[in-house]
Tab-separated table of C-alpha atoms in Angstrom:
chain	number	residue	atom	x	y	z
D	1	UNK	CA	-27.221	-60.363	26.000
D	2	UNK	CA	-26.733	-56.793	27.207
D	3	UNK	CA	-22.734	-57.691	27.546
D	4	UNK	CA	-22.556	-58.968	24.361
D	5	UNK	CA	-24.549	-56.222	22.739
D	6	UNK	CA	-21.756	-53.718	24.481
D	7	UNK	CA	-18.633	-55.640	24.100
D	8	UNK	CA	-19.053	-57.105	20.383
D	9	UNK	CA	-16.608	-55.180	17.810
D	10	UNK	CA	-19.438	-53.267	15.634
D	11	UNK	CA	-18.890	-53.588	11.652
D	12	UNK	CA	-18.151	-50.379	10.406
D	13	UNK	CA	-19.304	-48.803	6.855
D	14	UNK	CA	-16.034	-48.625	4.466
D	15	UNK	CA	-15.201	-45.237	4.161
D	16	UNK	CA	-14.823	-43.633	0.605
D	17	UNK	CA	-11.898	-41.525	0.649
D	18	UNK	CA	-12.592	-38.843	-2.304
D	19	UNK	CA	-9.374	-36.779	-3.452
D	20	UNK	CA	-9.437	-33.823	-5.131
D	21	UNK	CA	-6.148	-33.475	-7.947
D	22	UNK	CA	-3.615	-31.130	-7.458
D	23	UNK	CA	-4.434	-28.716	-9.434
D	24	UNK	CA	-8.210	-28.533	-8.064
D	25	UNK	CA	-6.433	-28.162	-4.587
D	26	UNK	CA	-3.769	-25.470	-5.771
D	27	UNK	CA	-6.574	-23.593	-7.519
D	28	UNK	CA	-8.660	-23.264	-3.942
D	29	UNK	CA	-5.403	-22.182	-2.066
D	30	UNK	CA	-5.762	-18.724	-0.586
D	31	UNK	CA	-2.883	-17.226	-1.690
D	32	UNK	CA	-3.597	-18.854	-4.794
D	33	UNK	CA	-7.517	-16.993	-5.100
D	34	UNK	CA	-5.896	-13.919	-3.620
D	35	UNK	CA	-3.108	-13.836	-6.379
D	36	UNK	CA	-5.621	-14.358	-9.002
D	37	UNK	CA	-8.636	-11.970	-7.981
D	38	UNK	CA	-5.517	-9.230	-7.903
D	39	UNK	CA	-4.538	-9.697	-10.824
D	40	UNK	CA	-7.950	-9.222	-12.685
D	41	UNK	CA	-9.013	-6.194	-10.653
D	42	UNK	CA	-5.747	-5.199	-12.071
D	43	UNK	CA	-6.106	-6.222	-15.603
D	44	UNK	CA	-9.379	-4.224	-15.404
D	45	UNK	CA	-8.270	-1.377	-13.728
D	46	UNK	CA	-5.202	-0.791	-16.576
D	47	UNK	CA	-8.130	-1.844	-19.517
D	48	UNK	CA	-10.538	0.845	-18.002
D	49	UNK	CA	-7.883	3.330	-18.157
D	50	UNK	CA	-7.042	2.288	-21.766
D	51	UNK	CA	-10.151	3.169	-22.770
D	52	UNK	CA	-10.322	6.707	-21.195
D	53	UNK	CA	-6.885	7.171	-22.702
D	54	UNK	CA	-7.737	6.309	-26.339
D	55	UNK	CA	-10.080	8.943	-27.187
D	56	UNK	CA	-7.687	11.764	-25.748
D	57	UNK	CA	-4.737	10.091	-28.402
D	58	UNK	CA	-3.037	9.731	-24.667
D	59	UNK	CA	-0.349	6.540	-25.177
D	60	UNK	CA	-1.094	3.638	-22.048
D	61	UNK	CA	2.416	3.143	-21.861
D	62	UNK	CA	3.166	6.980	-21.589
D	63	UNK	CA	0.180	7.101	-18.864
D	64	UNK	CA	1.765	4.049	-16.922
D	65	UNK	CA	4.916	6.048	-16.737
D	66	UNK	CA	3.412	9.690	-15.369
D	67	UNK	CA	4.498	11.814	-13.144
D	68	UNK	CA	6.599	10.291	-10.722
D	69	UNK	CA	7.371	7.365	-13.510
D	70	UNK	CA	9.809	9.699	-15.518
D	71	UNK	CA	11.623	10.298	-12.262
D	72	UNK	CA	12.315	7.163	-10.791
D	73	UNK	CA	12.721	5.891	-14.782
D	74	UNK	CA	15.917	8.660	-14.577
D	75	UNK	CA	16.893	7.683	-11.578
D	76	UNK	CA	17.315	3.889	-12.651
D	77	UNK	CA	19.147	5.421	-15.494
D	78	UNK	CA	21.407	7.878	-14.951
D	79	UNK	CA	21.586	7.318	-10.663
D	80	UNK	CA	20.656	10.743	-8.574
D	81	UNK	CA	23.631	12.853	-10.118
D	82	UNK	CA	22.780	12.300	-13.636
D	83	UNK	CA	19.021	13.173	-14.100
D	84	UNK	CA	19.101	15.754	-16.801
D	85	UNK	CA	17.356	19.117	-15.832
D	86	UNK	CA	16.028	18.401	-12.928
D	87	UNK	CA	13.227	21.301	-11.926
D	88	UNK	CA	11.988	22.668	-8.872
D	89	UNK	CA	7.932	23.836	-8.367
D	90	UNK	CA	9.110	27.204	-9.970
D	91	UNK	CA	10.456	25.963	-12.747
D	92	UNK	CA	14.160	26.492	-12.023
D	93	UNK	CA	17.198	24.321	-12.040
D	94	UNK	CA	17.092	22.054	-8.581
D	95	UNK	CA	20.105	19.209	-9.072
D	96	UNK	CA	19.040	18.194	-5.483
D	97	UNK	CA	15.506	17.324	-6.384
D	98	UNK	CA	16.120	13.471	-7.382
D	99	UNK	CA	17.105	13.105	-4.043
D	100	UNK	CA	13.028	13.700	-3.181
D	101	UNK	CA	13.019	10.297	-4.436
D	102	UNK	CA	13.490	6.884	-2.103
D	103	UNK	CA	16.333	4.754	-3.859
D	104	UNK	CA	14.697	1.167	-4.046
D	105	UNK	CA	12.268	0.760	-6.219
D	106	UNK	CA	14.876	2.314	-8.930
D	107	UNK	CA	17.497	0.322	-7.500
D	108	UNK	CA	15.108	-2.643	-8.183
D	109	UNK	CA	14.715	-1.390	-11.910
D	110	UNK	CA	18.347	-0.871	-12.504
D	111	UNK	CA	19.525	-4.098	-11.619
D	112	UNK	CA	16.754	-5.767	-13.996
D	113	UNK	CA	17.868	-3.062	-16.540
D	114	UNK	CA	21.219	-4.272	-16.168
D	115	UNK	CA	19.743	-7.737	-17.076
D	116	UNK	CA	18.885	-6.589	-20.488
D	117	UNK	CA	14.945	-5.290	-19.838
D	118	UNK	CA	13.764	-2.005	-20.758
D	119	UNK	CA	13.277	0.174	-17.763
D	120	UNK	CA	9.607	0.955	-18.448
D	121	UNK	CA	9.273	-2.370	-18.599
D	122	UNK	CA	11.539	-3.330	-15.751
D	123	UNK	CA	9.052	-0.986	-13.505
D	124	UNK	CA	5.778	-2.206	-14.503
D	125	UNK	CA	7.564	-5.901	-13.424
D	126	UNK	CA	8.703	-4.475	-9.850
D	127	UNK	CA	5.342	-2.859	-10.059
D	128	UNK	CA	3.296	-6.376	-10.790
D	129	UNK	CA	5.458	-9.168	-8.608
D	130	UNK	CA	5.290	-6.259	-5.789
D	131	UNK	CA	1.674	-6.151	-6.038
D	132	UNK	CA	1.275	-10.070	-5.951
D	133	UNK	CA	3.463	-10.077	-2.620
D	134	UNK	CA	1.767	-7.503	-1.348
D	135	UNK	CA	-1.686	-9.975	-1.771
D	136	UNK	CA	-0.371	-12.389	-0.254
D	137	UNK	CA	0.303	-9.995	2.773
D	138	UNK	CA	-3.218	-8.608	2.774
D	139	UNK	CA	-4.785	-12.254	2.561
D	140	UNK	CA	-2.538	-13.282	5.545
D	141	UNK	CA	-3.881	-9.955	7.702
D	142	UNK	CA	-7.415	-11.015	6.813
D	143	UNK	CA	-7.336	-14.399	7.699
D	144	UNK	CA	-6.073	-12.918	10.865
D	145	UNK	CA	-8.820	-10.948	11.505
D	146	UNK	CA	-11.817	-13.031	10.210
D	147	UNK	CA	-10.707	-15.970	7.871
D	148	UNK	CA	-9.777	-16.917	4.442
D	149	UNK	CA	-13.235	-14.821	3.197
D	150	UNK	CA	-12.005	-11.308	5.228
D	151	UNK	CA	-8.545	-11.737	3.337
D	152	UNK	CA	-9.573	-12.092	-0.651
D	153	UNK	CA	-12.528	-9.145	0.175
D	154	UNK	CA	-9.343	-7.334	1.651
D	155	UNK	CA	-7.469	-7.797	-1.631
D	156	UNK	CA	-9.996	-7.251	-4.334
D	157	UNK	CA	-11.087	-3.906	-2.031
D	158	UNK	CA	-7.399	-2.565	-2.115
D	159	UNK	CA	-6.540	-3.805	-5.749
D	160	UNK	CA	-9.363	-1.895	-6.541
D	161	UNK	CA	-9.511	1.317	-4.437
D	162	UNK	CA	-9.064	4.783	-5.688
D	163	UNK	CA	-5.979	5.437	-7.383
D	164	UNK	CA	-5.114	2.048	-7.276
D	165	UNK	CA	-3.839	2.567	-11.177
D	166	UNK	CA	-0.548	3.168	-9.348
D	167	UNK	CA	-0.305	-0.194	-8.194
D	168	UNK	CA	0.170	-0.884	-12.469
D	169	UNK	CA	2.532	1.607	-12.575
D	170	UNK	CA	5.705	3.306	-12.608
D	171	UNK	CA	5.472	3.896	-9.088
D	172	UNK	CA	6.062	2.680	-5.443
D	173	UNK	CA	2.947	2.226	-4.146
D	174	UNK	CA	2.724	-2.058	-4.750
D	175	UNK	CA	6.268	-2.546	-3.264
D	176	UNK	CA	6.127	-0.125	0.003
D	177	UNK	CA	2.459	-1.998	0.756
D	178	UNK	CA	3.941	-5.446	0.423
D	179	UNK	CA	6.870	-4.697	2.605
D	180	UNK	CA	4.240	-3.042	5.029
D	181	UNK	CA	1.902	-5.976	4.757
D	182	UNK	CA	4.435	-8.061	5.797
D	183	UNK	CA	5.793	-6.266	8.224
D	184	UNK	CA	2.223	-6.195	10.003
D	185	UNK	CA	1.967	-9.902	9.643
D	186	UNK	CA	5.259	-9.914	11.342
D	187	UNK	CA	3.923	-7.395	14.307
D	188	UNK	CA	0.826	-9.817	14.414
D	189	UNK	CA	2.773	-13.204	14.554
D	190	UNK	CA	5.464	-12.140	16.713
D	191	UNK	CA	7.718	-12.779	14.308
D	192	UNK	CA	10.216	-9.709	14.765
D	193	UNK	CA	12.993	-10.249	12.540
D	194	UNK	CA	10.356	-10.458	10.055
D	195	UNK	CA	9.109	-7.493	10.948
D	196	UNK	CA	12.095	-5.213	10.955
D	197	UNK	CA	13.528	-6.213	8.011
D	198	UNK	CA	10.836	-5.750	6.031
D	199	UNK	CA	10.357	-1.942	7.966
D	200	UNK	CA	14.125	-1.677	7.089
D	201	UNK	CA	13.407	-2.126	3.654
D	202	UNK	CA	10.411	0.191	3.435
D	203	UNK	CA	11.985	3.349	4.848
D	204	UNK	CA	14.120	2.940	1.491
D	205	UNK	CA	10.988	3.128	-0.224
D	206	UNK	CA	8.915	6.168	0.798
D	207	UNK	CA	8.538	8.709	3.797
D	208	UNK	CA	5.604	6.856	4.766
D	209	UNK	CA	7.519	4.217	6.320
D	210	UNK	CA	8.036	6.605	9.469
D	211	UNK	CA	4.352	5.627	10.717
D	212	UNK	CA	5.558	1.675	10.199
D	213	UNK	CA	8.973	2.449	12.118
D	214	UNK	CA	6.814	3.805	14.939
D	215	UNK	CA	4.511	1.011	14.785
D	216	UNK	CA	7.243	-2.103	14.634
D	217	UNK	CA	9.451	-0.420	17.221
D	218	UNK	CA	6.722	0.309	19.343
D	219	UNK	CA	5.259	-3.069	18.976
D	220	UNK	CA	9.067	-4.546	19.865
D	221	UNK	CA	9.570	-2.588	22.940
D	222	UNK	CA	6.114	-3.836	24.656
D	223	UNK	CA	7.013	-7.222	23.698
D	224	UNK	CA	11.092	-6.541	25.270
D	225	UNK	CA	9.340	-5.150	28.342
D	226	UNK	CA	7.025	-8.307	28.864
D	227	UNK	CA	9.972	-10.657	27.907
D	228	UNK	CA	12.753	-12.355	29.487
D	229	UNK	CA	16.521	-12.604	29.206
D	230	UNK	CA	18.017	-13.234	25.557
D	231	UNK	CA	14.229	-12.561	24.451
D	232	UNK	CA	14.197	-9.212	25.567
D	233	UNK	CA	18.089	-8.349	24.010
D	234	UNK	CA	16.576	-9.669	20.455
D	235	UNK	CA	13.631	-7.548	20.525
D	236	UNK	CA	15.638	-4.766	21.043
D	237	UNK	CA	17.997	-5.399	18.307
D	238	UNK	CA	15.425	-6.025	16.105
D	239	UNK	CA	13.876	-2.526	17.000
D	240	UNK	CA	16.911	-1.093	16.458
D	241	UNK	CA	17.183	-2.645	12.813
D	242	UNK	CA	13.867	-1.508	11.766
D	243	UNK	CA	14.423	2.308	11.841
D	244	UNK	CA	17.721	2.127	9.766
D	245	UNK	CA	16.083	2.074	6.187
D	246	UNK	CA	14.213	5.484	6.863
D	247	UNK	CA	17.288	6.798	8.964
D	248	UNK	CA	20.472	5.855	6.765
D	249	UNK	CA	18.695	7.601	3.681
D	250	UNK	CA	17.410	10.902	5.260
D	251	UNK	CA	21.155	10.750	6.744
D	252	UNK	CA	22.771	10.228	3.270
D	253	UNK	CA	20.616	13.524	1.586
D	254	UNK	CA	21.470	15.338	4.698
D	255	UNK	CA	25.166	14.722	4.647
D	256	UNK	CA	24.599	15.625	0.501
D	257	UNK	CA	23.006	18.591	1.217
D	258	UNK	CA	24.657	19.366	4.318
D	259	UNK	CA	21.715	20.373	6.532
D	260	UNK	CA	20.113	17.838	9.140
D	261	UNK	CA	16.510	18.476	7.344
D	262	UNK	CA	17.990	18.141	4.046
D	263	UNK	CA	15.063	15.448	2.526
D	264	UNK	CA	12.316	18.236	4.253
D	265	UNK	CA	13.770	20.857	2.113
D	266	UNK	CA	13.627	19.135	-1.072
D	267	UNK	CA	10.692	18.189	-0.761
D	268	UNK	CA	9.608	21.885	0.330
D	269	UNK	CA	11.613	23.510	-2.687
D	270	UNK	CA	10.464	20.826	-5.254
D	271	UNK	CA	6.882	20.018	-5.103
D	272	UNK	CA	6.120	22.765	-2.100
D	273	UNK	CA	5.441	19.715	-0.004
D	274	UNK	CA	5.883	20.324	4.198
D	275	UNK	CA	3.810	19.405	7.487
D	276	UNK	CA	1.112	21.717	8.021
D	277	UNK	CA	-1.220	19.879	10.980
D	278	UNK	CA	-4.056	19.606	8.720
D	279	UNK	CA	-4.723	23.266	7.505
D	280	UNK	CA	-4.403	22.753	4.066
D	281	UNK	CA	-6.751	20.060	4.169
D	282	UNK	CA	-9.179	21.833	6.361
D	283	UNK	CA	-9.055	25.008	3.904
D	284	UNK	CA	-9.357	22.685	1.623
D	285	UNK	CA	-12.825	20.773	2.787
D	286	UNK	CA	-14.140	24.221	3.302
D	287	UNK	CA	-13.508	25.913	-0.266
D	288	UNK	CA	-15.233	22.784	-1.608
D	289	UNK	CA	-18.138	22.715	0.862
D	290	UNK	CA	-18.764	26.393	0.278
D	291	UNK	CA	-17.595	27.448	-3.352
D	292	UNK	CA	-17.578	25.172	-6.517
D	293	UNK	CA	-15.088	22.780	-6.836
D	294	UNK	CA	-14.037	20.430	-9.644
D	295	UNK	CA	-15.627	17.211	-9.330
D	296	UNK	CA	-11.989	15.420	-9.241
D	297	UNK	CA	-11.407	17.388	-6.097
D	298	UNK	CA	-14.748	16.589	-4.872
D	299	UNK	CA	-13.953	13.064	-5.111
D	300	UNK	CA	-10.673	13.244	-3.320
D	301	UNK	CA	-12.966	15.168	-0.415
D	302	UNK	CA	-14.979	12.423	-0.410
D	303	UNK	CA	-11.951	9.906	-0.351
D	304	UNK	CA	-10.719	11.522	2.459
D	305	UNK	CA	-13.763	11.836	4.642
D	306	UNK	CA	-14.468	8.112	3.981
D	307	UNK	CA	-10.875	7.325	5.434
D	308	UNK	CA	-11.355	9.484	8.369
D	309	UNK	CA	-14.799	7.519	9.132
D	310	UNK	CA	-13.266	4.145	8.572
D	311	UNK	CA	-10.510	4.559	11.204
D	312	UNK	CA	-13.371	5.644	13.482
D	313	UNK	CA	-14.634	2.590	12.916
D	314	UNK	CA	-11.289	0.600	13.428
D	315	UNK	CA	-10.866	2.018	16.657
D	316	UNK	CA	-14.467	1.095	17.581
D	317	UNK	CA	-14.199	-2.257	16.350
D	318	UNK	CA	-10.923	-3.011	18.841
D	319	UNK	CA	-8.517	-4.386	15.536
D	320	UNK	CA	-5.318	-5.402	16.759
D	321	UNK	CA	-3.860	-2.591	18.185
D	322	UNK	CA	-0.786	-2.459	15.243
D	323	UNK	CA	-3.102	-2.317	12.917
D	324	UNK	CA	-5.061	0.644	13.861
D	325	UNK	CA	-2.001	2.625	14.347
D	326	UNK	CA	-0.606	1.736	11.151
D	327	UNK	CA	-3.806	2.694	9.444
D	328	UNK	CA	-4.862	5.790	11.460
D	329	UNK	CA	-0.742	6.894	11.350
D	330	UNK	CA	-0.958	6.555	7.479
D	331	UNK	CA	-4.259	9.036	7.514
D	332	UNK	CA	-2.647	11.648	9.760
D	333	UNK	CA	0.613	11.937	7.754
D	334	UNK	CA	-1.741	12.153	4.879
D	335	UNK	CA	-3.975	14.646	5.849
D	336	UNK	CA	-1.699	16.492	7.741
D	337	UNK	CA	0.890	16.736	4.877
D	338	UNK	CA	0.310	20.521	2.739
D	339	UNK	CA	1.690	20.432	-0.946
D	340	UNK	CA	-0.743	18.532	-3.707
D	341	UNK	CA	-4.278	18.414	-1.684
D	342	UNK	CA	-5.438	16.330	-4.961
D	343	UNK	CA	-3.326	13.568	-4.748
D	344	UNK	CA	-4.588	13.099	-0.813
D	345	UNK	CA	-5.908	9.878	-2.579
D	346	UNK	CA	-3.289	8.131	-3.916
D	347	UNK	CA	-1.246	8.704	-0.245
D	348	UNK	CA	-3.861	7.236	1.507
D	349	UNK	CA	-3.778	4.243	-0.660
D	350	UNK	CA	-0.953	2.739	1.655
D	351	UNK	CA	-3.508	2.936	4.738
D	352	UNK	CA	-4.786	-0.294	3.208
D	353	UNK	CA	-5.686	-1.498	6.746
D	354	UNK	CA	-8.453	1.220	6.876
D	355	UNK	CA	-10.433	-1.464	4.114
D	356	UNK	CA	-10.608	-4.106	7.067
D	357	UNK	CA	-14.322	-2.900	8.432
D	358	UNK	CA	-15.568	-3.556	5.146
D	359	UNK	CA	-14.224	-6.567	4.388
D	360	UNK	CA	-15.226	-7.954	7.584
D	361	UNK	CA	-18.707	-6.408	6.799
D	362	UNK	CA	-19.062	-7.715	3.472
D	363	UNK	CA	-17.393	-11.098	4.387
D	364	UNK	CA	-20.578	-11.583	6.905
D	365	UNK	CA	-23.144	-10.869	3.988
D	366	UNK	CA	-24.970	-13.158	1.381
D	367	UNK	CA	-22.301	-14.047	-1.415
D	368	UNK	CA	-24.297	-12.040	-3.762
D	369	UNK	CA	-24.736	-9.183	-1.694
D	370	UNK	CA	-20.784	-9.018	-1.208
D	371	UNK	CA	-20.103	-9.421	-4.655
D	372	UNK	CA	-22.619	-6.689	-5.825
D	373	UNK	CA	-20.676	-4.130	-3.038
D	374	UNK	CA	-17.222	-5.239	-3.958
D	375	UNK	CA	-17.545	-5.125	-7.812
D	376	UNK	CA	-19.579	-1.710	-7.397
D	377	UNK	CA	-16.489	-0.483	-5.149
D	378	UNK	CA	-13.788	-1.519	-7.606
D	379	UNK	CA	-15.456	-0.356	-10.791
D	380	UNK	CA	-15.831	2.986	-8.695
D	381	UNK	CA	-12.210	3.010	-7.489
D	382	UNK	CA	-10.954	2.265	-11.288
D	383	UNK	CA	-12.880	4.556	-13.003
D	384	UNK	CA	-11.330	7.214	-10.456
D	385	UNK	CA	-7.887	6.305	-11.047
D	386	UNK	CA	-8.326	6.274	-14.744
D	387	UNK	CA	-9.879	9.435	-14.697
D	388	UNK	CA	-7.089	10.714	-12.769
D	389	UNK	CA	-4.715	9.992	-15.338
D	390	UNK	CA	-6.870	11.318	-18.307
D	391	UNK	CA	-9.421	13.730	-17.758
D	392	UNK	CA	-7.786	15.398	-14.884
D	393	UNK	CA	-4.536	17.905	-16.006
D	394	UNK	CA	-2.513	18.112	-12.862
D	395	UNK	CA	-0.277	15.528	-10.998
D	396	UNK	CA	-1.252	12.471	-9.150
């Protein structure tokens, strides 16, 4: 009986097989999620600073465009020869100073200007798909780290941060971060070719790209070291590829200009902008610790410190190693960088990394309790960046 009881086949229940459509299955992709919760942080960070601009008769469109907008809007234009009267910080004639100014993202709007769309509007496109890329990479990093959860807190925290109003505008910040995202992912996957192209691309999009150069190339050479034969050849070519963004375009100004720090002095004569190993910033944090300050620069203090802290806590948390360097790099050059203490905020915004404790944090809480933190944090960080563009009178 005991035989038959263990040899018999056993009837098995019928399994019910329950499919979910398509579009139920598309919607609870994480790209998908992470696409879509970007994209409203967004639409409420540009409606926020519509209604800070309305009161002060200040035009959204003319807001969007600010600052840096009307030169890379010129550039697209009328290329890096034909910006009309361009100025330097004292107010004089500079026809170098468009050269301050990386050539893709205008390169991006001229060719969709050349397609027949508006260059204001052609930037606020590059702008947008950018910033969707760019979600993608920072879901990707997160999953990485901690799962699906770590990667959408990652891209609501960043698509909400301070001065994250640039990410909706004129400006660079959404395409250098999604060729940097990318790039990391690359680092991470060991997926080299990846990486350096997209680090090849990004030193064509702003100076910060020399902390991602360091990182990728670094990151190649360890892995060249611990390889073998061809392995080792195509890690070093790809190393090799990833500096030549960054490189061919401080060469072309210097050969322009004819002096080997060419870019440097632009950017010194133009905006007063130069390398200083911190002291502005510490001269800075102590005017506004001792003696009133304006409470924009108070917040761009506390911006800072908060930075500072979180790579403390990357380092103490043991990240990936390429992540921490890219993140506590971005800091440094930030900090360390004298010119416009003010907009210390908006050139930290590419240290997107730094946001990883606190994802990871609030990915471990109660759903409520992360959503209450999040949404607190991005009605915070959109308030600031409207408020940047409105109440505050300087440049961002």
């Amino acid at each position: 009986m005991l035989a038959f009881d263990l040899y018999r086949p056993r009837v098995r229940p019928a399994l019910t097989v329950v499919t979910d459509p398509p579009v139920a299955r598309f919607a609870r992709a994480p790209y998908v999620r992470a696409v879509a919760a970007y994209l409203a942080v967004r639409v409420l960070g540009v409606a926020m600073l519509a209604v800070m601009a309305a009161p002060r008769d200040l035009p959204l469109l003319e807001r969007l465009a600010a600052w840096d907008g009307w030169w890379y809007l010129q550039i697209a234009e009328h290329n890096y020869t034909g910006v009309p009267e361009p100025l330097d910080a004292a107010g004089e004639l500079f026809p170098a100073a468009p050269m301050g100014f990386f050539p893709l993202y205008p390169g991006a709007m001229r060719v969709l200007g050349e397609l027949g769309v508006p260059l204001l509007a052609a930037g606020l496109i590059v702008s947008t798909v950018a910033g969707v890329v760019a979600a993608c990479g920072l879901q990707r990093i997160g999953e990485r780290v901690g799962g699906h959860r770590v990667g959408l807190v990652l891209v609501v925290l960043w698509a909400g941060a301070p001065m994250s109003i640039t990410q909706s505008m004129v400006y660079t910040e959404s395409l250098f971060v999604a060729l940097a995202a990318w790039a990391l992912v690359g680092v991470l996957e060991r997926r080299f070719g990846m990486a350096a192209v997209c680090t090849m691309f990004a030193g064509l999009t702003r100076s910060t790209a020399a902390v991602l150069v360091a990182v990728v190339v670094v990151a190649a050479a360890i892995g060249a070291v611990r390889g073998r034969g061809r392995d080792r050849w195509r890690l070093l070519g790809w190393a090799a590829v990833a500096p030549l963004g960054l490189a061919g375009y401080w060469g072309f100004v210097a050969a322009r200009t004819g002096s080997l720090t060419g870019w440097q002095d632009i950017e010194l004569r133009g905006w007063g902008v130069r390398w200083d190993w911190g002291r502005e910033a510490a001269e800075y944090t102590v005017r506004l610790l001792t003696r009133e300050g304006s409470r924009f620069e108070t917040l761009v203090l506390f911006v800072t410190v908060a930075a500072v802290v979180l790579g403390v806590v990357m380092i103490a948390q043991r990240l990936p190693w390429p992540l921490v360097a890219y993140g506590v790099g971005v800091a440094v050059l930030a900090i360390g960088t004298a010119g416009f203490p003010q907009m210390r905020g908006r050139f930290l915004l590419p240290a997107f990394v730094l946001l990883l404790p606190i994802a990871v944090g609030l990915a471990k809480r109660r759903p409520s309790t992360a959503v209450a933190v999040t949404l607190a944090f991005v009605l915070f960080g959109c308030w600031y960046s409207a408020y940047s563009l409105t109440a505050w009178k300087h440049g961002i």
